[in-house]
Coordinates of C-alpha atoms and ligand atoms in Angstrom, one line a residue:
Chain A
M1 CA -16.5 -5.8 11.1
K2 CA -19.7 -4.8 12.2
P3 CA -20.9 -3.3 8.9
K4 CA -22.3 0.0 9.4
K5 CA -23.2 0.4 6.2
K6 CA -25.8 -1.4 3.5
V7 CA -24.7 -5.2 2.9
E8 CA -27.1 -5.9 -0.2
K9 CA -26.2 -4.5 -3.9
I10 CA -27.4 -1.0 -4.7
V11 CA -29.6 -0.8 -7.8
F12 CA -31.4 2.7 -8.8
Q13 CA -34.9 1.3 -9.8
S14 CA -35.3 5.2 -12.1
E15 CA -33.4 8.4 -12.3
K16 CA -34.8 9.9 -9.5
D17 CA -33.4 7.8 -7.0
V18 CA -30.3 9.0 -7.8
P19 CA -28.9 11.4 -5.0
L20 CA -28.0 15.0 -6.5
M21 CA -25.3 14.2 -4.3
P22 CA -22.6 11.3 -5.6
M23 CA -21.8 9.9 -2.4
S24 CA -21.9 6.3 -1.5
L25 CA -24.4 4.7 0.3
G26 CA -23.7 0.9 0.6
S27 CA -20.4 -1.0 1.2
M28 CA -18.9 -3.6 -1.5
L29 CA -20.3 -6.2 1.4
Y30 CA -22.8 -7.6 -1.3
N31 CA -19.2 -9.1 -3.4
K32 CA -18.7 -12.0 -2.1
T33 CA -15.1 -11.9 -3.2
G34 CA -14.6 -15.8 -2.0
S35 CA -15.9 -16.6 -5.6
W36 CA -12.3 -15.7 -6.8
R37 CA -10.4 -18.3 -4.9
N38 CA -8.4 -21.1 -6.6
I39 CA -7.4 -22.5 -3.4
R40 CA -8.3 -22.0 0.1
P41 CA -6.0 -21.7 3.4
E42 CA -7.2 -24.1 5.6
I43 CA -5.7 -23.5 9.9
D44 CA -5.2 -26.0 11.8
L45 CA -5.7 -24.3 15.2
A46 CA -3.5 -26.9 16.9
G47 CA -0.1 -25.0 15.2
C48 CA -1.6 -21.7 16.0
I49 CA 0.4 -19.6 18.1
Q50 CA -2.0 -16.8 18.5
C51 CA 0.4 -14.8 16.7
G52 CA -2.1 -12.5 14.7
I53 CA 0.1 -12.0 12.0
C54 CA -2.5 -14.1 9.4
W55 CA -5.0 -11.5 10.4
K56 CA -2.9 -8.4 10.1
F57 CA -1.5 -8.9 6.4
C58 CA -4.9 -10.1 5.1
P59 CA -5.6 -7.9 2.5
D60 CA -9.2 -8.5 2.1
I61 CA -9.3 -8.2 6.0
S62 CA -10.6 -12.2 5.9
I63 CA -9.7 -13.4 8.9
E64 CA -11.6 -12.9 12.2
I65 CA -10.5 -13.7 15.6
E66 CA -13.3 -15.8 16.9
N67 CA -12.7 -16.7 20.9
E68 CA -9.0 -15.3 20.4
F69 CA -8.7 -17.5 17.5
P70 CA -8.1 -16.7 13.8
V71 CA -10.8 -17.7 11.6
V72 CA -11.0 -17.2 7.5
N73 CA -14.4 -15.6 6.4
Y74 CA -15.0 -17.6 3.2
D75 CA -17.3 -15.0 1.5
Y76 CA -14.3 -12.9 0.8
C77 CA -11.5 -14.9 1.2
K78 CA -9.8 -14.1 -2.1
G79 CA -7.0 -17.5 -2.1
C80 CA -4.6 -14.9 -2.3
G81 CA -1.9 -17.7 -0.1
I82 CA -0.3 -14.6 2.5
C83 CA -1.7 -16.0 5.4
A84 CA -0.3 -19.5 5.1
E85 CA 2.9 -18.1 3.5
E86 CA 3.9 -15.3 6.1
C87 CA 2.5 -17.8 9.1
P88 CA 5.6 -18.3 11.5
T89 CA 4.3 -21.7 12.8
K90 CA 3.0 -22.9 8.5
C91 CA 0.0 -24.5 10.9
I92 CA -2.2 -22.8 7.6
A93 CA -2.8 -24.8 4.2
M94 CA -3.7 -24.1 1.2
V95 CA -5.6 -26.7 -0.5
E96 CA -7.2 -27.2 -3.9
E97 CA -10.7 -25.3 -3.4
R98 CA -13.8 -27.8 -3.3
K99 CA -16.2 -26.2 -5.9
Chain B
M1 CA 3.2 -25.7 22.5
K2 CA 1.7 -23.2 25.2
K3 CA -1.4 -21.8 24.7
E4 CA -1.1 -18.0 25.4
K5 CA -5.3 -17.3 26.4
T6 CA -5.1 -13.8 24.1
M7 CA -4.4 -12.9 20.5
K8 CA -1.3 -10.7 20.4
L9 CA -2.0 -7.9 17.8
S10 CA -0.1 -5.1 17.1
L11 CA -2.0 -3.1 15.8
P12 CA -5.5 -1.7 16.6
T13 CA -8.5 -3.8 15.9
E14 CA -10.8 -1.2 14.4
E15 CA -11.8 -1.4 10.5
L16 CA -12.5 1.3 8.6
M17 CA -12.0 -0.5 5.3
G18 CA -14.6 -3.6 4.7
S19 CA -14.4 -6.9 2.3
G20 CA -15.2 -6.9 -0.8
H21 CA -13.2 -4.5 -2.5
L22 CA -12.0 -5.3 -6.3
A23 CA -8.4 -5.4 -5.5
C24 CA -6.1 -8.6 -7.3
Q25 CA -5.6 -11.2 -5.1
G26 CA -2.8 -10.4 -3.3
C27 CA -2.3 -6.3 -3.4
A28 CA -0.2 -4.2 -1.0
A29 CA -2.0 -1.4 -1.9
T30 CA -5.4 -2.2 -0.4
L31 CA -2.8 -3.6 2.7
A32 CA -1.5 0.5 2.9
M33 CA -5.0 2.1 3.0
R34 CA -5.9 -1.0 5.9
Y35 CA -3.0 0.4 8.1
V36 CA -3.2 4.1 6.9
L37 CA -7.3 3.7 7.9
K38 CA -6.5 2.4 11.1
A39 CA -4.2 5.2 12.4
L40 CA -6.0 8.3 11.3
G41 CA -9.2 7.3 12.3
Q42 CA -12.5 7.9 11.2
K43 CA -12.3 11.9 11.1
T44 CA -10.8 11.4 7.6
A45 CA -11.2 12.5 3.7
L46 CA -9.4 11.2 1.3
C47 CA -8.8 13.0 -2.1
I48 CA -8.4 9.9 -4.9
P49 CA -7.5 10.4 -8.1
A50 CA -7.5 7.7 -10.8
C51 CA -5.6 4.7 -9.7
C52 CA -6.3 1.4 -8.8
W53 CA -8.0 2.9 -6.2
S54 CA -10.2 4.3 -7.8
V55 CA -11.2 0.7 -8.9
I56 CA -10.7 -1.3 -5.7
D57 CA -13.1 1.2 -3.6
G58 CA -16.1 -0.1 -5.9
P59 CA -18.7 0.9 -8.2
F60 CA -20.8 3.8 -7.0
P61 CA -22.8 4.2 -5.2
H62 CA -20.7 1.1 -3.3
S63 CA -17.5 1.6 -1.9
S64 CA -15.4 -0.7 0.3
L65 CA -14.0 2.3 3.1
G66 CA -15.9 4.2 5.9
V67 CA -14.4 7.4 5.2
P68 CA -15.5 10.1 2.4
I69 CA -13.7 10.2 -0.3
F70 CA -14.1 12.6 -3.6
H71 CA -12.9 10.9 -7.2
C72 CA -11.0 13.4 -8.6
A73 CA -8.9 14.2 -11.7
F74 CA -5.9 12.1 -12.2
E75 CA -3.5 15.2 -12.2
T76 CA -5.3 16.7 -9.2
A77 CA -4.5 14.9 -6.4
A78 CA -2.7 17.6 -3.9
S79 CA -4.9 20.3 -5.3
S80 CA -8.1 18.9 -4.8
A81 CA -7.1 17.8 -1.0
S82 CA -6.1 21.7 -0.3
G83 CA -9.3 22.7 -1.5
L84 CA -11.1 20.5 0.4
K85 CA -9.0 21.4 3.6
A86 CA -9.3 25.3 2.5
G87 CA -13.2 24.4 2.4
L88 CA -13.7 22.2 5.5
E89 CA -11.7 24.9 7.6
M90 CA -14.3 27.6 6.0
V91 CA -17.2 26.4 7.7
G92 CA -15.8 25.5 11.1
D93 CA -14.3 21.6 10.4
M94 CA -10.4 22.4 11.9
E95 CA -10.4 18.4 13.0
T96 CA -11.1 16.4 9.8
T97 CA -7.6 15.1 8.2
V98 CA -7.3 15.6 4.6
V99 CA -5.5 12.9 2.7
A100 CA -4.4 13.5 -1.2
W101 CA -4.0 9.1 -2.1
A102 CA -2.2 8.6 -5.0
G103 CA -0.7 5.9 -7.0
D104 CA 3.4 6.9 -8.5
G105 CA 1.8 8.0 -11.5
G106 CA -0.5 10.1 -10.1
T107 CA 2.2 11.7 -7.6
F108 CA 5.4 11.3 -10.1
D109 CA 4.6 12.3 -13.4
I110 CA 1.0 13.9 -13.6
G111 CA 0.5 15.1 -10.3
I112 CA 3.7 16.3 -9.2
Q113 CA 3.4 20.2 -10.4
A114 CA -0.3 19.9 -7.9
L115 CA 2.2 18.3 -5.0
S116 CA 4.7 21.2 -5.7
G117 CA 2.4 23.8 -5.6
A118 CA 0.8 22.3 -1.9
A119 CA 3.8 21.6 -0.3
E120 CA 5.4 24.9 -1.2
R121 CA 2.6 26.8 0.0
N122 CA 3.2 23.9 3.1
D123 CA -1.2 23.7 2.8
D124 CA -2.3 21.9 5.6
I125 CA -2.9 17.8 3.8
I126 CA -0.9 14.7 4.3
Y127 CA -0.1 13.7 0.6
I128 CA 0.6 9.6 0.4
C129 CA 2.0 8.1 -2.3
Y130 CA 1.5 3.8 -2.5
D131 CA 4.4 3.3 -5.7
N132 CA 3.3 -0.1 -6.9
E133 CA 6.3 1.2 -9.3
A134 CA 3.9 1.2 -13.0
Y135 CA 0.4 2.4 -14.1
M136 CA -1.3 -0.4 -13.4
N137 CA -5.0 1.0 -13.5
T138 CA -4.3 1.2 -16.8
G139 CA -2.5 -1.8 -17.3
I140 CA 1.0 -1.6 -16.7
Q141 CA 2.3 1.0 -18.2
R142 CA 6.1 2.0 -17.1
S143 CA 6.6 5.8 -14.8
S144 CA 9.5 7.8 -13.3
A145 CA 8.9 5.3 -10.1
T146 CA 9.3 2.4 -12.4
P147 CA 12.8 1.0 -11.4
Y148 CA 16.1 0.5 -14.2
G149 CA 15.5 -3.0 -15.5
A150 CA 11.6 -3.3 -15.5
W151 CA 9.3 -5.1 -18.2
T152 CA 6.2 -3.1 -18.6
T153 CA 3.9 -2.9 -21.7
T154 CA 5.7 0.4 -22.8
T155 CA 8.9 -1.2 -21.7
P156 CA 9.1 -4.6 -23.3
V157 CA 11.4 -6.6 -23.0
K158 CA 13.9 -5.9 -25.3
H159 CA 13.8 -2.2 -24.4
F160 CA 13.3 -2.3 -20.8
K161 CA 13.1 0.2 -18.6
N162 CA 17.0 1.7 -18.6
R163 CA 16.6 4.7 -16.6
P164 CA 16.3 5.2 -12.9
K165 CA 13.4 5.4 -10.4
K166 CA 12.9 9.2 -9.8
D167 CA 14.1 9.7 -6.4
I168 CA 10.8 11.9 -5.2
D169 CA 11.6 12.0 -1.8
A170 CA 15.0 13.6 -2.4
I171 CA 12.4 16.0 -4.3
M172 CA 10.4 16.7 -1.4
A173 CA 12.8 17.6 1.2
A174 CA 14.0 20.2 -0.9
H175 CA 10.4 21.9 -0.6
R176 CA 11.5 21.4 3.5
I177 CA 8.1 19.9 4.5
P178 CA 7.7 19.4 8.1
Y179 CA 7.3 15.3 7.6
Q180 CA 7.6 13.4 5.2
A181 CA 8.4 9.2 5.5
T182 CA 9.0 6.0 3.6
A183 CA 7.2 3.2 4.8
N184 CA 6.0 -0.9 3.4
T185 CA 3.3 -2.4 4.0
S186 CA 5.4 -5.4 5.1
Y187 CA 6.4 -3.1 7.9
P188 CA 2.7 -2.7 9.2
E189 CA 3.9 -1.3 12.4
D190 CA 6.1 0.9 11.5
L191 CA 3.8 2.4 8.6
F192 CA 1.1 2.6 11.4
K193 CA 3.1 5.0 13.4
K194 CA 4.7 7.6 10.8
A195 CA 0.9 8.0 9.9
K196 CA -0.1 8.6 13.3
K197 CA 2.9 10.9 13.5
A198 CA 1.9 12.8 10.4
K199 CA -1.6 13.3 11.1
E200 CA -0.3 15.3 14.7
I201 CA 2.2 17.6 13.1
K202 CA 0.2 21.0 10.6
G203 CA 1.5 21.4 7.1
T204 CA 2.1 19.5 4.7
R205 CA 3.2 15.9 5.2
F206 CA 4.4 12.8 2.4
L207 CA 4.5 9.5 3.2
H208 CA 5.5 7.5 0.1
I209 CA 4.4 3.9 0.7
Y210 CA 6.2 0.9 -1.4
T211 CA 3.5 -1.9 -2.3
P212 CA 3.7 -4.8 -4.2
C213 CA 1.8 -5.4 -7.1
P214 CA 1.3 -9.4 -8.6
T215 CA -0.3 -8.6 -11.3
G216 CA 1.9 -5.4 -12.4
W217 CA 5.1 -7.2 -11.4
K218 CA 4.4 -10.6 -12.3
S219 CA 5.1 -12.2 -8.7
R220 CA 3.0 -14.9 -7.1
P221 CA 0.4 -13.2 -4.6
E222 CA 1.5 -15.3 -1.7
D223 CA 5.4 -13.6 -2.0
T224 CA 3.5 -9.3 -1.5
V225 CA 4.7 -9.2 2.0
K226 CA 8.1 -11.4 1.3
L227 CA 9.0 -9.3 -1.9
G228 CA 8.4 -5.8 0.5
R229 CA 10.1 -7.2 3.6
M230 CA 13.0 -8.5 0.8
A231 CA 13.1 -4.7 -0.2
V232 CA 13.9 -3.1 2.9
Q233 CA 17.1 -5.7 3.7
N234 CA 18.9 -5.3 0.3
C235 CA 18.1 -1.6 0.6
I236 CA 16.3 -0.7 -2.8
F237 CA 13.7 0.8 -0.1
P238 CA 15.4 1.9 3.0
L239 CA 12.8 3.2 5.6
Y240 CA 13.4 6.4 6.7
E241 CA 11.9 9.8 8.1
V242 CA 12.9 13.7 6.9
E243 CA 11.9 16.7 9.1
N244 CA 11.9 20.0 7.2
G245 CA 14.3 18.7 4.6
E246 CA 17.0 18.3 7.0
K247 CA 17.0 15.8 9.4
Y248 CA 16.9 12.3 8.2
T249 CA 16.4 9.0 10.3
L250 CA 16.8 6.1 9.4
N251 CA 13.8 3.5 11.0
I252 CA 15.5 0.1 9.9
K253 CA 19.1 -1.0 9.1
P254 CA 19.5 -4.3 8.1
R255 CA 21.7 -6.0 10.4
E256 CA 23.7 -7.5 7.4
K257 CA 22.8 -6.2 3.9
K258 CA 20.9 -8.3 1.0
P259 CA 22.1 -9.0 -1.8
V260 CA 20.0 -8.1 -4.6
N261 CA 19.6 -11.1 -6.5
D262 CA 16.5 -13.0 -4.9
Y263 CA 14.5 -10.6 -5.1
F264 CA 14.5 -9.7 -8.4
R265 CA 14.2 -13.4 -9.3
L266 CA 10.9 -13.4 -7.4
Q267 CA 9.6 -10.8 -10.6
G268 CA 8.8 -12.0 -13.2
R269 CA 9.3 -8.2 -14.6
F270 CA 12.7 -8.5 -14.3
R271 CA 13.0 -11.8 -15.8
H272 CA 15.2 -11.2 -18.2
L273 CA 18.1 -9.4 -16.5
K274 CA 21.2 -11.0 -16.5
E275 CA 24.2 -11.1 -14.7
E276 CA 25.9 -8.1 -15.7
H277 CA 22.7 -6.2 -15.3
L278 CA 22.5 -7.2 -12.0
K279 CA 25.6 -6.4 -10.7
F280 CA 25.1 -2.7 -11.9
I281 CA 21.6 -2.9 -10.5
Q282 CA 24.0 -3.6 -7.1
A283 CA 26.0 -1.1 -7.5
E284 CA 23.1 1.5 -7.7
V285 CA 21.5 -0.2 -4.7
D286 CA 24.9 0.1 -3.1
H287 CA 25.6 4.1 -4.0
S288 CA 21.9 5.2 -3.1
W289 CA 22.4 3.3 0.5
E290 CA 26.2 5.1 1.2
R291 CA 24.5 8.1 0.6
L292 CA 21.1 7.8 2.4
L293 CA 23.8 6.7 5.5
K294 CA 25.7 9.8 5.1
L295 CA 22.5 12.0 5.1
A296 CA 21.5 10.3 8.2
E297 CA 24.6 10.4 10.5
P298 CA 24.4 12.3 13.2
K299 CA 25.4 15.8 13.0
Ligands
TPP1 C1 -5.6 12.9 -17.3 C2 -5.3 12.3 -17.5 N1 -4.8 11.1 -18.5 C3 -5.0 9.6 -18.7 C4 -5.7 8.7 -17.8 C5 -5.5 7.5 -17.5 N2 -4.9 6.4 -16.6 C6 -5.7 6.2 -15.3 S1 -5.3 5.7 -14.3 C7 -3.8 5.7 -14.8 C8 -3.0 5.1 -14.3 C9 -2.6 5.0 -13.0 O1 -1.6 4.8 -12.8 P1 -0.8 5.1 -11.1 O2 -1.2 6.7 -10.6 O3 0.3 4.6 -10.5 O4 -2.0 4.4 -9.7 P2 -2.2 2.5 -10.2 O5 -3.0 2.1 -11.0 O6 -0.7 1.8 -10.4 O7 -2.4 2.2 -9.0 C10 -4.6 6.5 -16.1 C11 -3.2 6.7 -17.2 C12 -6.4 9.5 -16.8 N3 -7.7 9.0 -15.4 N4 -6.5 11.2 -16.6
SF4_2 S1 -5.1 -17.0 1.5 FE1 -5.4 -13.9 1.0 S2 -7.3 -13.3 1.1 FE2 -7.7 -15.6 2.0 S3 -7.3 -14.7 4.5 FE3 -5.5 -15.7 3.9 S4 -4.5 -13.4 3.4 FE4 -6.5 -13.0 3.5
SF4_3 S1 -2.9 -3.6 -10.4 FE1 -1.6 -4.3 -8.7 S2 -2.0 -2.2 -7.4 FE2 -3.7 -2.9 -8.5 S3 -5.5 -3.7 -7.9 FE3 -4.0 -5.5 -8.6 S4 -2.5 -5.7 -7.3 FE4 -3.4 -4.3 -6.1
MG4 MG1 1.4 2.6 -10.2

């Protein structure tokens, strides 16, 4: 997704900067939820049949489609394992996170 | 395997929900939002009462959604949405789809009078309840949507919940609203279709979306989609639509009705249940299913 709103975290320097109308000014993209992960999905594209099921079921919108193949965005993937569980050809493996 | 040239995607690629949100790993409530916004599009405004989603979205001034949200009080999802719709109409905006987006606690329990009021007036809003079967945001307390047998922090193992889940869909049908449907995040295409259909109808529309919650159900995050599928295949949470409180349409009739046992085994909240309890639950499920089949029979 191309972010429409600000990506970085917004910090108000003083009360005067706070808008009168409380409305959202930025996205949550500053919050790199990839750090929550213990295990990471690794896609073996040789087995991928381009069904898009991993993309469809990712709760964190962390599977992007590049050149007609799924690519994991490790900045945000929380390692829930749904993609690996649902992949019909089992070409996604959940492996220990290398810290 | 022969390679196709393009990905086969069953849903549009536009996302109105972004990454970085605060939901637990494997949370289906986020999937529900993702699919609903794909269907309703940019010209949508949400009223969200206190629930997991008021946290998931992110702290002010940030939001993980690309549509406006009004965070309202716990009991006011429907009345806020009714008011927002009336206000928009007064300034000449007839286009925006106004959605009340609440949890099961905010719908089945504290929000039910506002919802009933809006439905009785047939206010032009879509009310969406994502049902994770307890008050999750405040630490897993029972709601009237919690099913029989479940452990929660207020129904501990020794005193597990001994009342059935409230039939909110029957309550809504009794209001004779133009459109209502049950949906499930494990069937995204069906959910997408129902949200699209709801958008095109005027009056009060009600979607009841089943959303597994690994944190509250003590299930593995990777089983979220599997659990949703099981609940449809074993007829615990059937997928159907009701028009004007009368015309029932069953969307998925499992080829072979699965026993409930496997579904219960995957969730820690049911670990204490004995064979006799499961037998009782199976009988209840069979009974409700038969009733629904009768309602959905072509007249
Ligand atoms: C009047 C009022 N009572 C209690 C609360 C505390 N509270 C906030 S969220 C919540 C539970 C919400 O449960 P549910 O609607 O099922 O949504 P979930 O958190 O499960 O997504 C409660 C009890 C409140 N905010 N306002
Ligand atoms: S592990 Fe979960 S969060 Fe990560 S890409 Fe797969 S489905 Fe998305
Ligand atoms: S407690 Fe449950 S519903 Fe709430 S964010 Fe976590 S998984 Fe989702
Ligand atoms: Mg709930």
